[in-house]
Every structure is written in C-alpha cells, then in structure tokens.
Amino acid sequence: MEEGGSRIRRRVSARKRNRSLEGICASPPATQSLTGADQEEEAGAGSRRRKTVGLEPGQQSDSEEDMFGDSYTENSFLAQVDALEQKYMQSPEHRKHVTDFATEDLCSESIQNKLGITAVSNLSGSKMNEDAKNQIGHDVPVEPGDGLLFEVPSSQVLYFEHLQNTSNDLGHQSTEERDRNSHKTADEDLSCTRLEQPQQNDEFTSTVKDTSEMSRTKSVKDHLKSAMTGNAKAQTPVFSRSKHFKETLLSEEISVAKRAIESSSDDLGPFYSLPSKVRDLYAQFRGIEKLYEWQHTCLTLGSVQKRKNLIYSLPTSGGKTLVAEILMLQELLCRKKDVLMILPYVAIVQEKISGLSSFGIELGFFVEEYAGSKGKFPPTKRREKKSLYIATIEKGHSLVNSLIESGRISTLGLIVVDELHMIGEGSRGAVLEMTLSKVLYTSKTTQIIGMSATLSNVEDLQEFLKAEYYTSQFRPVELKEYLKINDTIYEVDSKAADGLTFSRLINYKYSDALKKMDPDHLVALVTEVIPSYSCLVFCPSKKNCENVAEMLCKFLSKDCLKHREKEKHEVIKNLRNISNGNMCPVLKRTIPFGVAYHHSGLTSDERKLLEEAYSTGVLCLFTCTSTLAAGVNLPARRVILRAPYVAQEFLKRNQYKQMIGRAGRAGIDTVGESILILQEKDKEQVLELINRPLENCYSHLVQEFTKGIQSLFLSLIGLKIATNLDDIYQFVNGTFFGVQQKVLLKEKSLWEITVDSLRYLTEKGLLQKDSQNSEEGSHCHFHITKLGRASFKGTIDLAYCDILYKDLKKGLEGLVLESFLHLVYLVTPYDVGSQCNPDWMVYFRQFNQLSPAEQTIAAFLGISESFIGKKAAGQAIRKNVDKGIINRLYLSFVLYSLLKENNIWSVSEKFNMPRGYVQNVLTGAASFASCVLHFCEELEEFWVYRALLVELTKKLTYCVKAELIPLMEVTGVLEGRAKQLYNAGYKSLKHLANANPEVLVRTIDHLSRRQAKQIVSSAKMLLHEKAEALQEEAEELLRLPPDFPGMGDSATEQA
C-alpha cells in the first residue's frame, strides 16, 4: 500500500498470472457480446449443457471440506480472497471507505449474476478490453471513482484486477498449450498461491473492532464460498472449439438482430430473417436440411414480406406446416408478438405441442395448450418471452374473446389456421368464422394465415379474409390413383376418354374359401406391400374395420409373424400394461401379424401406442375409418379405400382427396399408390367423383342458429365490439356469411335475420334494449344481461343456457355433497345425453347400488326406482318423465363409476359400452365442467359451485389417482405412460424436466427416443411457464402502482 493507501498496486508475473487463471477462469469471454435476455438464454443453455455431462461417482460430495480441499483449484482463489482482503483491511485509511459501500449492492449484484467463477470472469471480461495495453508487466491502479470497480468491495477489486492481468496474458498462450497444461497449472497454482500469499496473525483480529466491518467481510467470504460451492457441485461443462464457435456466431447474430430491431427492421438472420440456429434445429429435430422450392417461393412472396393475410393450398404431405412454422417463429422472435395456431382436433394439438416444445426451449418462447379443459382465460401476460398458443377451434375462439375483453388483442401478431376448409363444416365452422371475423374487425395488426389441401371457392375466402392466395400442385412423392373393379385395376388418367386406362389384372391364387371370405381381393392387394412397406385400408364403419383386420390375418402368410416378432410382443405387453391387464381380443389376434384397427372405439392410450408402433414400422397395416385421414399424420406406401362410402353416405371429393393424400411417405417412398375398390353399380358415380372439382365451402353461421349467429351477436354486445343494430349489421356484412349472402339467403334478407336474432336473444333474457326506439331502428342500443354474459363467457350453447341455469338454481335447494354424483350430473353434457340409449337392466342394477343419500338425488330429479324397474321389465309406463334427465342421470352413473374406479375397461364392461365411447363421454364432461365453471363465475348466486367445480374439473380431466396428475399435465403423457414413469421414480414435473432422454428410453418400456425427447421438452416448457408466472406475479406485487398517490405530482415537478 502506497501514498496513504489512496491507490492499490499489485505486481504479478506473467508466468504466475497464466497459472492462476487456468484454475479460476471457467467461462469464455465471447459471451460478452450478449446483453439482457440473450445472456439469460446463454445461461440457460449453459445449465442445460452442464446437466448432460455425467460425473464420476468419486466426484460427488456434499461436504465443504471436500469442495474446497486440495483436489479443487478454487481453493487457491479463496485463499487469495481471504488473504488479500485482510491485508487491505489493515489500512485504517481504507477501513472507513470500504465499510460505506452498501451491502445491498453486493447482494443484488450477486443475485442477478449468481456470482461464481463463470459470472465473475464474464464481468472482468468487459473491463479487460479497455485496459489491455496497460496490463502486461505494469502496475494496475484502481481508484475509488473508476467506473465499475468503484461499486464493489475491495476484495473484489483485487480479484477483478487479478483476472484482468491474467486474462491478457492468457491471450498469448496457444489453445493447445492451455488444454495440455490446464490440470497441471491448476495444481501448481494451488500450492504456489498458498506460499506466496502473506498469512495474517492474531494481531489483525485485535485491531479490527468495527462490528459492521467484520460482518461485511464475513458476508463477502461466505457469499463467495457459497457461490463456488454451487459451482463445484454443478457438473463442469465440456467446451469444444466447434461448439464454442457456433455459440459465438449465434451470439453475434442475436446482437446484430437486436440492433436491427432497434432500427425498425425485422431481419434477425440468414434463415428467412431468423438466426441460423433455427435452421440447425430443424436439421437436428426434424432432419430437414433444405426447403422445397415452393416453400422458398411462398416465404419470399411480397405479400408475406408485407405481412398481408395469406391463404395457401397444396396437396396433403406437401409440406404446408413448415411454412406456417417459419412464419410463426418470425413473429415470435423477430416482431416479439404472440401467435395463435388453430387446429381441428385435440390429438393434433397435442402432437404439435410435443413437436414445438423443443423449439420453444431452445429459442426462448412458451408453447401453451388450449384444448379440452386446458387453457387460461385471459392468458398469462408476459413481459419478455412470447407465447405460442396451440388451440382447438373452440378454445381458440374463447382465447380471442378473452384477449379482446382484456384489451390485449393487439399483442396477437399472427393467427395460423390449419384445415381452413373446416370453416364450411357445421357448428365448428361457424365458431371458426366468428373467431376470424372478430380478429379482422378488432385488430388491424394481426396477420391471418390459412392453409388447406382441399379448398375450392377460394375467391370468397380471399374476400372475407382480405388475403392473397398461393397454390401449387407439388407433392414430394408422386401419387398414382387406381380404381379396382372385380379383378381388374385401372389407372386414373385425365387424358383418357373415360378418365381410366387399363393397368393390370390381379394375379393371386385364391381358394374357394378365400374367394368367399375376401371377394374384394384385399389379401392380394395388401400382401404386395406388407410387411416391408406400410398400408392403410379405409373402411366405411368401425365394425367393418375390426372385421377386415381379422379376415386379413386369417389368410396372411406366416412370414408376417416373424417380421419384428419381438417388438410386436412388446406392443401387446404394453397394451396390457396401460389397460390394467385388459386387452381387446381382436388386437390380440391381429398384432402378431403387424395388423391393427384404428377408430374412435380405442382409448387414447391405445391409440397413441398403436400410432407409435405404426410410425416405427412395427405395425405395417391399419384398417381405419375416415377420421384418420383428417387426424394425425400417418402416411403409407399404399392406401386402399374399401368402398366409396363413409357409413351410408357416398364419398365426397374432399374426403377422397384427404384419404388418398396419405399415400407416399416423403424421404421413404419414391411413389405412393391409392386404390379405390368399387362395384360395377357405383362406377358412374365414382368416375364423377374423381373428375369433379372439390366441393365449395359455405358459411354455416346462420344455419347453426344457436351456436352461430345468435352466439355471435351475444358476444359482440358482451365484448362491446358492436352494441347497436347498425354496427352489428355492418359487422355481419364483413363475415364469411356476409360475403356469401346472395347465394345463401333465399327468403329473408341479412337485415331481417339480424333483427330477428336480436329479438330472440332479448326475449330469452340474454340481452336488454337501452333505447325506446322501435326495434328496427338502426340506433337501437343493446346491453348484455348477467345470464347473457355468463352464457358467452362459458361458451354455453344458447339452446341449453336457460336449462343449465334452472338446473344449477334447483341444485342449490338440495345439493348433495356426500359424493360427487350430484355435481357430476350437473356437468354431464346435454348434447351427449340426448344421444344416449340406456341399458335398462344395467340402469336398474346401478340404481340399486346407490347409497340412500345418492338415491335422494334421483328422487330430487323426479326419477324413482319403480320407474326404472318397470322400464327394465319392459312394462308400459303412463307417467311422463323427461327423457333428457333420464339419459343424463344414466351417463352421470358412468362418469361417477369412472371417478371411483379409474378404470375405463371395467366401467365399459359394467355398462356394456365401447371403451372409446366411455372415454369420449369423460372428455366431453371435463370440457363442459370447465364451461359450467366459467358460467358460474359470472353469477354471484352460484358462488358455492366455483370451488367445487374447480376440483371436479381436474378430476374429470385426468381421471387417475392423485399422484399421477402432475405427470399427466405434460402434453403427450397419458395414464399408461404416467404409471410407467411414476413406477420408474419420475414422480413430479421437476423429475421429468430434468430427466435424460437416453435414460428414459432404457428405463421405460416401448418409449422411442423421439417420444422421450418430446416428453422432456414438454415438461421443461411447462416448468418454465409455471416458474415465469410465479416470478412475474412476485414482480407485479413489488412494483409501485401507476396510480400511487403523489406519482402524478412528482412527475409534473420533474418536468
């Protein structure tokens, strides 16, 4: 110490500096180019890399002596900190000066940077460049006013100074020499430092008597020791030059991207304005190295660059989804806006979430599921990371409503609609139309992208969405269409006179028995491709699927039994495990041949397991219904249509195109084949089918009265989008129905329909008129009633909203809480109940097993034991009882049994129902329970139902033992898989999020590597979402309210 201690000087030789840094510096300085959120991303990536590196058993220890013993190089650093700090504190001139530094500055700095070896070295790196010229062989003065170092205690000043010196010298040493000498120099440094550092005696202890000064010194040492304990326990990441180079390149791209964003540009990098890391992730996760030419053309369209709305159409398997994903990533990463993706079915939503969660983890955005009873309204508001909402049609509508109501619709930058043609399909099409209409009306900044393989009257959709249109006939695999009549196969040829050309005769030796069993020559057609390639056989009905599967297995070659025999036995074993030892006898006979049926009669667990087995080639043939064509992606070498019918209805062109579109697997097959089997009597219709254009898409907004236009008007007034007759009429003119009104309206005008619908809603007590003008007056204003608000917030079908209100009101008079039965009855869907046909003997048996309290529920509803007994005996009954109540009570018995037993198989057997139907009833009840909960939240009189329905909705959603629920929250983990994971020791979300996919594959039966990675990614995503929500909630609680008294005055004074 010189000149009264006003400066701190220290000389360290280059040799010693090299050695000491080898033991201390653990983080490459390249990350200094990252700022803010990028540093957090890099830190997250680092932690992930650490988790993947295994430790030797001998390295694992929790004792502090082991952590800071001779075997760890950090000990030299601790010795330096302790000795140098005490030496510096001896100076009386500095004692007061150092003590004045606020302890909370140290704490906040340490919390933010998690002050360990890595964080401190990064800090020093930013200072190193400024003083590089003065660091080699010179004194390094540090004055109290020198920028960054002025804010930290003396011990850290010395430490940073030491790192600056050593870091500069390290630059002159080759990488090879560092790698070769790293362990050696660390050990030398350990011993040398101990000899070189001056040791303090007891005299210093007696000199320092200031209590706060002692506590500060102790806190610094304790904190540094604690931080390095964490670093020592953490597994040390292994850095490679190539990986480090890639990370440096990525950090530079992101740094450039941030500057570009600040200059109002959306260009983030070389891959369609995205960082090259996105391209690398597609190669890693999907095996996609290069885009198709049409994809490149579509992404570089001027309309896309200008963010205009876009509709694009290509054949099935043409690669439409990849274009949508890249556009979504541009919105999330470049423009920092949320994105909504609307998909038609729950299974596809879950498949998409599993596929995109890994991208979210790597690129720093959230992937949230809105399907069934899942989803939060309005969604969690996030300050930094953006969200990708993946939703079904119904949940997407509710999500948009909640964003409009909360004034956040502008945060939604992009909406992607898959299977856009569904806008013309019944009530679901009407809901989709309402969603898009509201977005178009309320947000001018939200882009809409629609895609489909089967679009016809695109001009109407373009006018509705104000969109550009792009189409291509590209298919990655050539598709050849064939028709089979008797034993002759014809190829579909548009150039031929009648559209057909002769291809070949079926050459297969048929016995008399086989001809009788298989008149359509299915055995001959499938044996040409299986077991080496895959095949789909579409059948008109579910029962036909099972019959065809069994028939094929009776005549297939025994060689099929030997193909991947062991793996097929594993599939059977796992089917038994997920079904509590039960198994469908048909599947038991067909799976050994590599054959299975696929329809809605399967449980979700069975369907998922069979689909995975088919995707990996263990199963080579599915007999399936038409729903598979619109569901998850399961392509095949050959697609066979058993008949040109779906149930009793003749096939539509759109359905035909979707089915044959499954033929040909990109990257596997060079050609795909479709064969439609028909009888001579159907030939003319089939020729018309294959040659006519696709069916036009028409609005169902008015056709679906209660679920369509009335529901639309109620939500428009409830959300205050349009509250008078004139505005409502103008809104409807802008819908898809408004575009097509000249074609669709024959008897009434659009104005008349608008007036009639508003009158109906007013009479039903859902709306009230504000003005006394005539109802035809354009200035007549409306406001929504409490019942109307509850109905639209709960998305209740308006045909049932008054019935639901009466049932809930009546339930308050005698609500039985001894069991869940009464509540289950209240949330049993009305539409499902109307389609149910009870087995009266089963009904009577179950009724007699009810407890006295549960029987009072039936009496309360007006159903007596004698009534059910007479129905079971087939006796005539004069008493009129509401059929809807009878059927709903019967289904509530089914649901109640499921909640008690948690076993779909035993319940389906008890009630003589298909297990798939039982599960569909359960899924419907869970979704309706969520709707009833939102309905009750809007009505004060139903406060008692709120807490009760939260728990019931959760039980119906998962319907498993409580310990499995945390695992089943992860997308793609169903009951069977949850049991496997729980038994293997993965008992919580944190366990799954930190699991190693490779260990999961070895531990869990029949779990593919792809599935394991998706499960871990989904768990990490869910864990990050929950942690972020809690963190933001805490920050919101601690933030000063904007309307805090005096805030405005102080701001005025400052101005």
PDB file of N, CA, C and O in Angstrom, residues 47 51 64 116-117 163 181 194 198 340 356 416 450 612 625 643 663 691 708 728 744 757 762 768 840 845 883:
ATOM      1  N   SER A  47     -26.627 -24.102 -18.518  1.00  0.00           N
ATOM      2  CA  SER A  47     -27.108 -25.017 -17.477  1.00  0.00           C
ATOM      3  C   SER A  47     -27.570 -26.316 -18.078  1.00  0.00           C
ATOM      4  O   SER A  47     -27.386 -27.373 -17.510  1.00  0.00           O
ATOM      5  N   LYS A  51     -26.060 -30.217 -17.394  1.00  0.00           N
ATOM      6  CA  LYS A  51     -26.841 -31.367 -16.956  1.00  0.00           C
ATOM      7  C   LYS A  51     -26.552 -32.607 -17.776  1.00  0.00           C
ATOM      8  O   LYS A  51     -26.784 -33.711 -17.349  1.00  0.00           O
ATOM      9  N   GLU A  64     -18.169 -29.467   2.673  1.00  0.00           N
ATOM     10  CA  GLU A  64     -17.435 -28.276   2.276  1.00  0.00           C
ATOM     11  C   GLU A  64     -15.937 -28.532   2.263  1.00  0.00           C
ATOM     12  O   GLU A  64     -15.194 -27.942   1.504  1.00  0.00           O
ATOM     13  N   GLY A 116     -20.340 -16.536  -9.258  1.00  0.00           N
ATOM     14  CA  GLY A 116     -19.460 -17.689  -9.143  1.00  0.00           C
ATOM     15  C   GLY A 116     -18.306 -17.464 -10.080  1.00  0.00           C
ATOM     16  O   GLY A 116     -18.045 -16.367 -10.537  1.00  0.00           O
ATOM     17  N   ILE A 117     -17.605 -18.505 -10.395  1.00  0.00           N
ATOM     18  CA  ILE A 117     -16.439 -18.376 -11.260  1.00  0.00           C
ATOM     19  C   ILE A 117     -16.842 -17.856 -12.627  1.00  0.00           C
ATOM     20  O   ILE A 117     -16.246 -16.939 -13.163  1.00  0.00           O
ATOM     21  N   LEU A 163      -7.824 -10.919 -12.391  1.00  0.00           N
ATOM     22  CA  LEU A 163      -8.349 -11.594 -13.577  1.00  0.00           C
ATOM     23  C   LEU A 163      -8.008 -10.825 -14.858  1.00  0.00           C
ATOM     24  O   LEU A 163      -7.737 -11.411 -15.899  1.00  0.00           O
ATOM     25  N   ASN A 181      -1.938 -28.099 -20.368  1.00  0.00           N
ATOM     26  CA  ASN A 181      -1.415 -27.760 -19.052  1.00  0.00           C
ATOM     27  C   ASN A 181      -2.484 -27.381 -18.036  1.00  0.00           C
ATOM     28  O   ASN A 181      -2.159 -26.985 -16.925  1.00  0.00           O
ATOM     29  N   ARG A 194      -0.564 -20.564  -2.033  1.00  0.00           N
ATOM     30  CA  ARG A 194      -0.514 -20.670  -0.566  1.00  0.00           C
ATOM     31  C   ARG A 194       0.830 -20.173  -0.024  1.00  0.00           C
ATOM     32  O   ARG A 194       0.901 -19.582   1.043  1.00  0.00           O
ATOM     33  N   PRO A 198       0.625 -13.655   1.796  1.00  0.00           N
ATOM     34  CA  PRO A 198       1.034 -13.386   3.186  1.00  0.00           C
ATOM     35  C   PRO A 198      -0.020 -13.875   4.155  1.00  0.00           C
ATOM     36  O   PRO A 198      -1.197 -13.734   3.910  1.00  0.00           O
ATOM     37  N   LEU A 340     -51.187 -17.433 -32.367  1.00  0.00           N
ATOM     38  CA  LEU A 340     -52.229 -18.438 -32.127  1.00  0.00           C
ATOM     39  C   LEU A 340     -52.294 -19.376 -33.315  1.00  0.00           C
ATOM     40  O   LEU A 340     -52.432 -18.927 -34.459  1.00  0.00           O
ATOM     41  N   LEU A 356     -43.210 -28.827 -31.007  1.00  0.00           N
ATOM     42  CA  LEU A 356     -42.682 -27.459 -30.962  1.00  0.00           C
ATOM     43  C   LEU A 356     -42.110 -27.059 -29.603  1.00  0.00           C
ATOM     44  O   LEU A 356     -41.481 -26.010 -29.494  1.00  0.00           O
ATOM     45  N   VAL A 416     -52.630 -18.619 -37.265  1.00  0.00           N
ATOM     46  CA  VAL A 416     -52.479 -19.636 -38.308  1.00  0.00           C
ATOM     47  C   VAL A 416     -53.629 -20.631 -38.170  1.00  0.00           C
ATOM     48  O   VAL A 416     -53.864 -21.172 -37.087  1.00  0.00           O
ATOM     49  N   GLY A 450     -54.035 -18.907 -43.567  1.00  0.00           N
ATOM     50  CA  GLY A 450     -54.889 -20.093 -43.648  1.00  0.00           C
ATOM     51  C   GLY A 450     -54.318 -21.086 -44.634  1.00  0.00           C
ATOM     52  O   GLY A 450     -53.805 -20.695 -45.698  1.00  0.00           O
ATOM     53  N   GLU A 612     -47.677 -45.018 -32.572  1.00  0.00           N
ATOM     54  CA  GLU A 612     -46.217 -45.024 -32.457  1.00  0.00           C
ATOM     55  C   GLU A 612     -45.642 -46.309 -33.058  1.00  0.00           C
ATOM     56  O   GLU A 612     -44.609 -46.277 -33.740  1.00  0.00           O
ATOM     57  N   THR A 625     -61.064 -45.804 -40.083  1.00  0.00           N
ATOM     58  CA  THR A 625     -62.180 -45.010 -40.587  1.00  0.00           C
ATOM     59  C   THR A 625     -61.646 -43.705 -41.174  1.00  0.00           C
ATOM     60  O   THR A 625     -60.459 -43.402 -41.050  1.00  0.00           O
ATOM     61  N   ALA A 643     -64.459 -49.115 -49.855  1.00  0.00           N
ATOM     62  CA  ALA A 643     -65.692 -48.826 -50.593  1.00  0.00           C
ATOM     63  C   ALA A 643     -65.826 -47.308 -50.716  1.00  0.00           C
ATOM     64  O   ALA A 643     -65.286 -46.563 -49.902  1.00  0.00           O
ATOM     65  N   ALA A 663     -51.081 -41.378 -49.059  1.00  0.00           N
ATOM     66  CA  ALA A 663     -50.202 -42.297 -49.790  1.00  0.00           C
ATOM     67  C   ALA A 663     -48.893 -41.616 -50.140  1.00  0.00           C
ATOM     68  O   ALA A 663     -48.888 -40.500 -50.672  1.00  0.00           O
ATOM     69  N   ASN A 691     -63.329 -36.951 -61.041  1.00  0.00           N
ATOM     70  CA  ASN A 691     -63.107 -35.914 -62.054  1.00  0.00           C
ATOM     71  C   ASN A 691     -63.695 -34.563 -61.694  1.00  0.00           C
ATOM     72  O   ASN A 691     -63.289 -33.546 -62.268  1.00  0.00           O
ATOM     73  N   GLY A 708     -74.370 -20.353 -33.852  1.00  0.00           N
ATOM     74  CA  GLY A 708     -73.822 -19.483 -34.871  1.00  0.00           C
ATOM     75  C   GLY A 708     -74.131 -18.024 -34.639  1.00  0.00           C
ATOM     76  O   GLY A 708     -73.562 -17.385 -33.746  1.00  0.00           O
ATOM     77  N   ILE A 728     -73.914  -3.784 -35.556  1.00  0.00           N
ATOM     78  CA  ILE A 728     -73.989  -5.249 -35.628  1.00  0.00           C
ATOM     79  C   ILE A 728     -74.219  -5.696 -37.074  1.00  0.00           C
ATOM     80  O   ILE A 728     -73.586  -6.643 -37.563  1.00  0.00           O
ATOM     81  N   LEU A 744     -76.605 -17.638 -50.258  1.00  0.00           N
ATOM     82  CA  LEU A 744     -77.183 -18.401 -49.151  1.00  0.00           C
ATOM     83  C   LEU A 744     -78.578 -17.929 -48.737  1.00  0.00           C
ATOM     84  O   LEU A 744     -79.363 -18.721 -48.231  1.00  0.00           O
ATOM     85  N   SER A 757     -82.797 -12.199 -34.838  1.00  0.00           N
ATOM     86  CA  SER A 757     -81.885 -12.827 -33.876  1.00  0.00           C
ATOM     87  C   SER A 757     -81.786 -11.993 -32.608  1.00  0.00           C
ATOM     88  O   SER A 757     -81.797 -12.536 -31.491  1.00  0.00           O
ATOM     89  N   THR A 762     -83.281 -11.098 -26.855  1.00  0.00           N
ATOM     90  CA  THR A 762     -83.914 -10.226 -25.872  1.00  0.00           C
ATOM     91  C   THR A 762     -85.037 -10.961 -25.150  1.00  0.00           C
ATOM     92  O   THR A 762     -85.159 -10.890 -23.917  1.00  0.00           O
ATOM     93  N   GLN A 768     -80.762  -6.869 -23.277  1.00  0.00           N
ATOM     94  CA  GLN A 768     -81.761  -5.850 -22.972  1.00  0.00           C
ATOM     95  C   GLN A 768     -81.533  -4.657 -23.883  1.00  0.00           C
ATOM     96  O   GLN A 768     -80.388  -4.311 -24.197  1.00  0.00           O
ATOM     97  N   TRP A 840     -81.550 -50.672 -19.731  1.00  0.00           N
ATOM     98  CA  TRP A 840     -82.396 -50.515 -18.544  1.00  0.00           C
ATOM     99  C   TRP A 840     -82.064 -51.507 -17.435  1.00  0.00           C
ATOM    100  O   TRP A 840     -82.203 -51.190 -16.252  1.00  0.00           O
ATOM    101  N   ARG A 845     -79.763 -51.999 -12.050  1.00  0.00           N
ATOM    102  CA  ARG A 845     -78.743 -52.595 -11.181  1.00  0.00           C
ATOM    103  C   ARG A 845     -77.903 -51.508 -10.514  1.00  0.00           C
ATOM    104  O   ARG A 845     -77.625 -51.561  -9.312  1.00  0.00           O
ATOM    105  N   LYS A 883     -87.028 -37.293 -20.848  1.00  0.00           N
ATOM    106  CA  LYS A 883     -86.032 -38.249 -21.364  1.00  0.00           C
ATOM    107  C   LYS A 883     -84.612 -37.711 -21.201  1.00  0.00           C
ATOM    108  O   LYS A 883     -83.666 -38.470 -20.936  1.00  0.00           O
TER     109      LYS A 883
END
